[in-house]
Short mmCIF file of C-alpha atoms in Angstrom, two decimals:
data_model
loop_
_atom_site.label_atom_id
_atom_site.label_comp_id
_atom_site.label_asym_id
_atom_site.label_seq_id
_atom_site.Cartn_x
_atom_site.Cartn_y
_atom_site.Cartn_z
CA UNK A 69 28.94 111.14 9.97
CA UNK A 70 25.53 109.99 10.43
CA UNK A 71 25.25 111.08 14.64
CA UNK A 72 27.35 114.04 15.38
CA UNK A 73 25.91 116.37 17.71
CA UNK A 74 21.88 116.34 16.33
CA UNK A 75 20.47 114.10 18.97
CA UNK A 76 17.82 115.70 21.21
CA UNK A 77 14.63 114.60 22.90
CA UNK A 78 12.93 117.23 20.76
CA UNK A 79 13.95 116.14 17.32
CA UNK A 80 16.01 118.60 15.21
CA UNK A 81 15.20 122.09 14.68
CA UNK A 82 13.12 122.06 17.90
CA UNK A 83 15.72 124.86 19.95
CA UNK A 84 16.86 121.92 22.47
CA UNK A 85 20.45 121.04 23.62
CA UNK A 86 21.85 118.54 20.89
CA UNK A 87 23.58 115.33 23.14
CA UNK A 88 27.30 114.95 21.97
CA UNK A 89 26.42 111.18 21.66
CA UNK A 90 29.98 110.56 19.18
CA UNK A 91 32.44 112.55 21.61
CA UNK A 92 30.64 111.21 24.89
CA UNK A 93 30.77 107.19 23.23
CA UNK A 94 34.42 108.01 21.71
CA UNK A 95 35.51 109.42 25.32
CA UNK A 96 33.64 106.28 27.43
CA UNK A 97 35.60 103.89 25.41
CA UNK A 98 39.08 105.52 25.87
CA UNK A 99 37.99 105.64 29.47
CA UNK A 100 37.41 101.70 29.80
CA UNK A 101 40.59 100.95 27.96
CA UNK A 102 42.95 103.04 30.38
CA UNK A 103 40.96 101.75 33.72
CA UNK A 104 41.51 98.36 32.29
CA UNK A 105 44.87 98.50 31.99
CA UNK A 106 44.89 100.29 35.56
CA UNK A 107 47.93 102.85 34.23
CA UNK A 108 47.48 105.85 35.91
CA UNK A 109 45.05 107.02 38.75
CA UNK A 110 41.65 107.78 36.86
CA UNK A 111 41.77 111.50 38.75
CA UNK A 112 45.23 112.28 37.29
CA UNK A 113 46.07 114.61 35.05
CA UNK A 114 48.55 112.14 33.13
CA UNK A 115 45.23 109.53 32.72
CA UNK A 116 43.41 112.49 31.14
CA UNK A 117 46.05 113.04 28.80
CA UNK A 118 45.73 109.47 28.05
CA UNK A 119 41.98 109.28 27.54
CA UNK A 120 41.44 112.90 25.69
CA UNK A 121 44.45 111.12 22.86
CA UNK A 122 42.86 107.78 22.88
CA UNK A 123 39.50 109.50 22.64
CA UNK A 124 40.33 111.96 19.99
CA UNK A 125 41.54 108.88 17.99
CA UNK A 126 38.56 107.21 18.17
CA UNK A 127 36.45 109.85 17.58
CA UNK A 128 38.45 110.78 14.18
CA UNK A 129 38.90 107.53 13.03
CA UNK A 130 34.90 106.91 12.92
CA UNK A 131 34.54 108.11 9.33
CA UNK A 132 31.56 106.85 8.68
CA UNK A 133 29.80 107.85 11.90
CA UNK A 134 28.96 104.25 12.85
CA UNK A 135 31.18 103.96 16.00
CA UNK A 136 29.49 101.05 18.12
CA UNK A 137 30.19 98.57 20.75
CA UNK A 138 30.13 95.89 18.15
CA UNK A 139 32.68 97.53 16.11
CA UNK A 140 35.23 98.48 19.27
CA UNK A 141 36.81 94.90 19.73
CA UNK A 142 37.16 95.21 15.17
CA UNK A 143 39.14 98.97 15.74
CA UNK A 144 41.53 98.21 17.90
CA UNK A 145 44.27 97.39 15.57
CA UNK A 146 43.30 100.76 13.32
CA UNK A 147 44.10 102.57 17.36
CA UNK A 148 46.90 100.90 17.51
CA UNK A 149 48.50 101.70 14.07
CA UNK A 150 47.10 105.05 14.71
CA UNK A 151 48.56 105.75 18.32
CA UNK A 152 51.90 103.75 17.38
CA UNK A 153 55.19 105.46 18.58
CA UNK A 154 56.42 106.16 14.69
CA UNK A 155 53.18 107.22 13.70
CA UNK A 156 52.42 111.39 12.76
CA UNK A 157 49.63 111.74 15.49
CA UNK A 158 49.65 115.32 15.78
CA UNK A 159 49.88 115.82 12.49
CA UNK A 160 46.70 113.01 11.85
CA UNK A 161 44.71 114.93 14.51
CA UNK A 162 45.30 118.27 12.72
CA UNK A 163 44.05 116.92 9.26
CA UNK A 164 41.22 115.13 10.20
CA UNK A 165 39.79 117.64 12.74
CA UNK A 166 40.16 120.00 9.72
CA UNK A 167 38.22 117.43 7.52
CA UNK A 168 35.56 116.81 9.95
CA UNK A 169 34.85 120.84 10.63
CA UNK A 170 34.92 121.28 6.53
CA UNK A 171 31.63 118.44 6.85
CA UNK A 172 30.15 120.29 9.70
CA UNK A 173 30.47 123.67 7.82
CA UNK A 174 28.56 121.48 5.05
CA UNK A 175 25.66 120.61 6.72
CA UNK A 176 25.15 123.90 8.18
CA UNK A 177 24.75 123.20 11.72
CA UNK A 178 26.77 123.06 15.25
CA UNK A 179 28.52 120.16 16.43
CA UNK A 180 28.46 119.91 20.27
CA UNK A 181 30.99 116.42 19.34
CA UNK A 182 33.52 118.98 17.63
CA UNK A 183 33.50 121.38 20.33
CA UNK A 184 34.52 118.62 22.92
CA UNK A 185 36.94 117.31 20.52
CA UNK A 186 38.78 120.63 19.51
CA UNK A 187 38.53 121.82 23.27
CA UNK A 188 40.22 118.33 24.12
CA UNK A 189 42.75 118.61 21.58
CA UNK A 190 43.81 122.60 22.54
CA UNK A 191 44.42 121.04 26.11
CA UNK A 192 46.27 118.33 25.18
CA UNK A 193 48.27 120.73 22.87
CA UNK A 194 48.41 123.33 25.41
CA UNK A 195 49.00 121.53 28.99
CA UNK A 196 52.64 120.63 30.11
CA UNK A 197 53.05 118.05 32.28
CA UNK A 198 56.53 117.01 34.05
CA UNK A 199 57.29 113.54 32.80
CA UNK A 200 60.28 111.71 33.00
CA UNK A 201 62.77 112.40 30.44
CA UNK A 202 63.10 109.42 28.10
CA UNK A 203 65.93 110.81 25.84
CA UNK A 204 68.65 111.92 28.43
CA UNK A 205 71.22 109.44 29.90
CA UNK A 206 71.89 109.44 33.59
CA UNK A 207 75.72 110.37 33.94
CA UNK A 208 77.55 109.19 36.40
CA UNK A 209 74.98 108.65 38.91
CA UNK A 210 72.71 105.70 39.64
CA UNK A 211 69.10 106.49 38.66
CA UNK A 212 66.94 104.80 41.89
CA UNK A 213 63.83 104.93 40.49
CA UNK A 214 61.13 107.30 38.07
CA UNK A 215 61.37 109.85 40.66
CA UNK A 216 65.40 110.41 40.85
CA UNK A 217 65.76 111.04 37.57
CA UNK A 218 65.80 113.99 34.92
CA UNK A 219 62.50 115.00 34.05
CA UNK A 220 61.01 117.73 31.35
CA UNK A 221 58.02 119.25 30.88
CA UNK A 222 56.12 118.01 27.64
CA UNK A 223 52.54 118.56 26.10
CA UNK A 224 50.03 116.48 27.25
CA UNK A 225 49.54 114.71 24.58
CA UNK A 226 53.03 113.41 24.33
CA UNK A 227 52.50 111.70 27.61
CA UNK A 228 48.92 110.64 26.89
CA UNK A 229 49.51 109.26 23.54
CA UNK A 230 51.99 106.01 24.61
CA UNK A 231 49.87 105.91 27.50
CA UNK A 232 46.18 105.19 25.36
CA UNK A 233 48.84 103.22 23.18
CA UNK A 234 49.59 101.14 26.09
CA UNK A 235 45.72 100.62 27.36
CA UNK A 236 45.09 99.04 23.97
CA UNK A 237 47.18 96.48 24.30
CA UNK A 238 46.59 95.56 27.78
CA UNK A 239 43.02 95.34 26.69
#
């Protein structure tokens, strides 16, 4: 992982804020993808959910640290196998953020991209939001629209997940 979190103006070593240039490129791209596919208002919270997933996904997935604009339009089938209904996100997320803080232990210094990352994966783990409920079946009464029917509160990235899903293949 070639450019996590040691970019400065001063070079390394020099005291200066390192530039999360991975998390900030990772988190740009999940932004494009969900305001292309014009989901979700970009100032809800249910489009942050959406971008922190897609982002985290991208930002894992880079392991060799050469995430690009050339290479975006070549990863999008890896995102979507990754973010796929029947796929073990949380459970990806959790392994490779483990993986990736084991290498920054390694090389012995901070990574500003990790801190973003982990930070957007404890709110993603640890924000409800009030979604519709998929599973339940309206009895008896006509469901109108999303509004009139059951809903349950869920983690964010629940909700986010299908939704950065979605914004890849509307792309």
């Amino acid at each position: 992982m070639l450019h996590r979190g040691q970019e400065s103006t001063g070079g390394a070593g020099s005291g200066e804020l390192a530039v999360p240039m991975a998390w900030l490129y990772a988190e740009y791209i999940a932004d494009e993808l969900l305001r292309t596919g014009d989901l979700m208002p970009p100032t809800s919270f249910e489009f942050r959910a959406g971008r922190d997933a897609l982002a985290l996904t991208i930002f894992l997935s880079d392991t060799d640290g050469e995430l690009s604009g050339i290479r975006v339009v070549s990863q999008l089938e890896n995102w979507l196998s990754l973010t796929a209904y029947d796929q073990p996100w949380q459970d990806w997320v959790g392994e490779r953020m483990a993986v990736v803080t084991a290498e920054t232990l390694e090389s012995g210094g901070p990574s500003p991209d990790l801190d973003l990352a982990a930070a957007a994966w404890r709110w993603l783990e640890e924000t409800e939001l009030l979604a519709p409920d998929l599973d339940a079946v309206p009895g008896g009464a006509s469901v109108f629209g999303e509004d009139d029917g059951p809903k349950v509160w869920t983690p964010a990235w629940r909700l986010g997940l299908p939704l950065g899903h979605l914004a890849i293949h509307l792309f």
